[in-house]
Amino acid sequence: QVQPVESGGGLVQAGGSLRLSCAASGRSFSAYAMGWFRQAPGTEREFVAGINWNSASTDYADSVKGRFTISRDNAKNAVYLQMNSLKPEDTAVYFCNAGRGLPTVVAGRADYWGQGTQVTVSS
């Protein structure tokens, strides 16, 4: 099993960039697909980006395509979300998750979830 822990959130102006990190404890990290979800106040948690175990496949929500990039480093048990050209509507708590297979992660049926990190984009 793995336990994701997010970091890197903060306050940024519109048009700026942030890089989120997710450190996942556990010896089997490389066996898991990883993903990022977000939840804004009063809304459902939504999929942002996902990556399979060896980085061969990625998936993105339409709202972030071309602006966000997901990557992972299995040697460091870490996954990252580079967020560029941020918009106020990107404001949310961002969650990292781990699941058996990219489709499972994308569907929100991941086995493990972090506690989240707040991202606030000011206009």
GROMACS .gro file of C-alpha atoms in nm:
model
  123
    1GLN     CA    1   0.000   0.000   0.000
    2VAL     CA    2   0.096   0.366  -0.036
    3GLN     CA    3   0.009   0.680   0.157
    4PRO     CA    4   0.014   0.999  -0.053
    5VAL     CA    5   0.109   1.332   0.104
    6GLU     CA    6   0.066   1.649  -0.100
    7SER     CA    7   0.268   1.971  -0.081
    8GLY     CA    8   0.334   2.282  -0.284
    9GLY     CA    9   0.001   2.456  -0.270
   10GLY     CA   10  -0.030   2.826  -0.206
   11LEU     CA   11  -0.153   3.161  -0.330
   12VAL     CA   12  -0.064   3.274  -0.681
   13GLN     CA   13  -0.185   3.542  -0.918
   14ALA     CA   14  -0.373   3.455  -1.234
   15GLY     CA   15  -0.130   3.363  -1.510
   16GLY     CA   16   0.124   3.233  -1.264
   17SER     CA   17   0.257   2.884  -1.200
   18LEU     CA   18   0.275   2.634  -0.917
   19ARG     CA   19   0.423   2.289  -0.887
   20LEU     CA   20   0.248   2.041  -0.662
   21SER     CA   21   0.431   1.742  -0.524
   22CYS     CA   22   0.300   1.417  -0.385
   23ALA     CA   23   0.529   1.197  -0.180
   24ALA     CA   24   0.398   0.846  -0.141
   25SER     CA   25   0.532   0.616   0.127
   26GLY     CA   26   0.531   0.243   0.061
   27ARG     CA   27   0.751  -0.006  -0.117
   28SER     CA   28   0.510  -0.069  -0.403
   29PHE     CA   29   0.475   0.288  -0.532
   30SER     CA   30   0.590   0.202  -0.883
   31ALA     CA   31   0.309  -0.051  -0.916
   32TYR     CA   32   0.041   0.217  -0.888
   33ALA     CA   33  -0.106   0.464  -1.128
   34MET     CA   34  -0.120   0.810  -0.972
   35GLY     CA   35  -0.356   1.097  -1.016
   36TRP     CA   36  -0.461   1.442  -0.911
   37PHE     CA   37  -0.815   1.551  -0.830
   38ARG     CA   38  -0.945   1.883  -0.704
   39GLN     CA   39  -1.243   2.009  -0.514
   40ALA     CA   40  -1.363   2.367  -0.494
   41PRO     CA   41  -1.607   2.478  -0.222
   42GLY     CA   42  -1.959   2.357  -0.290
   43THR     CA   43  -1.858   2.136  -0.579
   44GLU     CA   44  -1.788   1.768  -0.640
   45ARG     CA   45  -1.433   1.640  -0.645
   46GLU     CA   46  -1.317   1.632  -1.008
   47PHE     CA   47  -1.043   1.460  -1.202
   48VAL     CA   48  -0.747   1.674  -1.307
   49ALA     CA   49  -0.467   1.447  -1.434
   50GLY     CA   50  -0.344   1.089  -1.417
   51ILE     CA   51  -0.032   0.892  -1.504
   52ASN     CA   52   0.026   0.519  -1.530
   53TRP     CA   53   0.295   0.328  -1.344
   54ASN     CA   54   0.579   0.381  -1.595
   55SER     CA   55   0.479   0.726  -1.730
   56ALA     CA   56   0.388   0.577  -2.069
   57SER     CA   57   0.029   0.703  -2.047
   58THR     CA   58  -0.121   1.023  -1.913
   59ASP     CA   59  -0.470   1.168  -1.909
   60TYR     CA   60  -0.599   1.519  -1.842
   61ALA     CA   61  -0.927   1.692  -1.786
   62ASP     CA   62  -1.019   1.914  -2.079
   63SER     CA   63  -1.012   2.218  -1.853
   64VAL     CA   64  -0.638   2.179  -1.784
   65LYS     CA   65  -0.503   2.036  -2.110
   66GLY     CA   66  -0.212   2.240  -2.239
   67ARG     CA   67  -0.165   2.413  -1.902
   68PHE     CA   68  -0.097   2.132  -1.653
   69THR     CA   69   0.159   1.852  -1.677
   70ILE     CA   70   0.172   1.542  -1.460
   71SER     CA   71   0.496   1.350  -1.410
   72ARG     CA   72   0.642   1.097  -1.171
   73ASP     CA   73   0.976   0.981  -1.038
   74ASN     CA   74   0.954   0.621  -0.919
   75ALA     CA   75   1.303   0.638  -0.769
   76LYS     CA   76   1.178   0.911  -0.536
   77ASN     CA   77   0.826   0.772  -0.483
   78ALA     CA   78   0.691   1.103  -0.605
   79VAL     CA   79   0.443   1.244  -0.850
   80TYR     CA   80   0.421   1.606  -0.959
   81LEU     CA   81   0.169   1.843  -1.112
   82GLN     CA   82   0.315   2.142  -1.293
   83MET     CA   83   0.043   2.404  -1.326
   84ASN     CA   84   0.098   2.695  -1.564
   85SER     CA   85  -0.126   2.979  -1.682
   86LEU     CA   86  -0.334   2.943  -1.369
   87LYS     CA   87  -0.686   3.084  -1.363
   88PRO     CA   88  -0.908   3.182  -1.069
   89GLU     CA   89  -1.130   2.883  -1.153
   90ASP     CA   90  -0.835   2.655  -1.072
   91THR     CA   91  -0.877   2.750  -0.707
   92ALA     CA   92  -0.944   2.431  -0.511
   93VAL     CA   93  -0.803   2.177  -0.273
   94TYR     CA   94  -0.589   1.940  -0.478
   95PHE     CA   95  -0.570   1.573  -0.385
   96CYS     CA   96  -0.320   1.309  -0.489
   97ASN     CA   97  -0.433   0.950  -0.525
   98ALA     CA   98  -0.297   0.606  -0.606
   99GLY     CA   99  -0.476   0.318  -0.770
  100ARG     CA  100  -0.432  -0.005  -0.962
  101GLY     CA  101  -0.441   0.117  -1.319
  102LEU     CA  102  -0.491   0.452  -1.488
  103PRO     CA  103  -0.862   0.397  -1.567
  104THR     CA  104  -0.928   0.331  -1.199
  105VAL     CA  105  -0.749   0.651  -1.099
  106VAL     CA  106  -0.927   0.860  -1.363
  107ALA     CA  107  -1.264   0.727  -1.248
  108GLY     CA  108  -1.193   0.833  -0.892
  109ARG     CA  109  -1.188   0.477  -0.762
  110ALA     CA  110  -0.831   0.496  -0.636
  111ASP     CA  111  -0.735   0.295  -0.330
  112TYR     CA  112  -0.542   0.567  -0.151
  113TRP     CA  113  -0.593   0.942  -0.115
  114GLY     CA  114  -0.393   1.220   0.042
  115GLN     CA  115  -0.531   1.495   0.265
  116GLY     CA  116  -0.504   1.766   0.001
  117THR     CA  117  -0.323   2.095  -0.050
  118GLN     CA  118  -0.493   2.430  -0.107
  119VAL     CA  119  -0.433   2.620  -0.430
  120THR     CA  120  -0.571   2.973  -0.451
  121VAL     CA  121  -0.547   3.178  -0.770
  122SER     CA  122  -0.624   3.547  -0.735
  123SER     CA  123  -0.756   3.757  -1.022
   0.00000   0.00000   0.00000
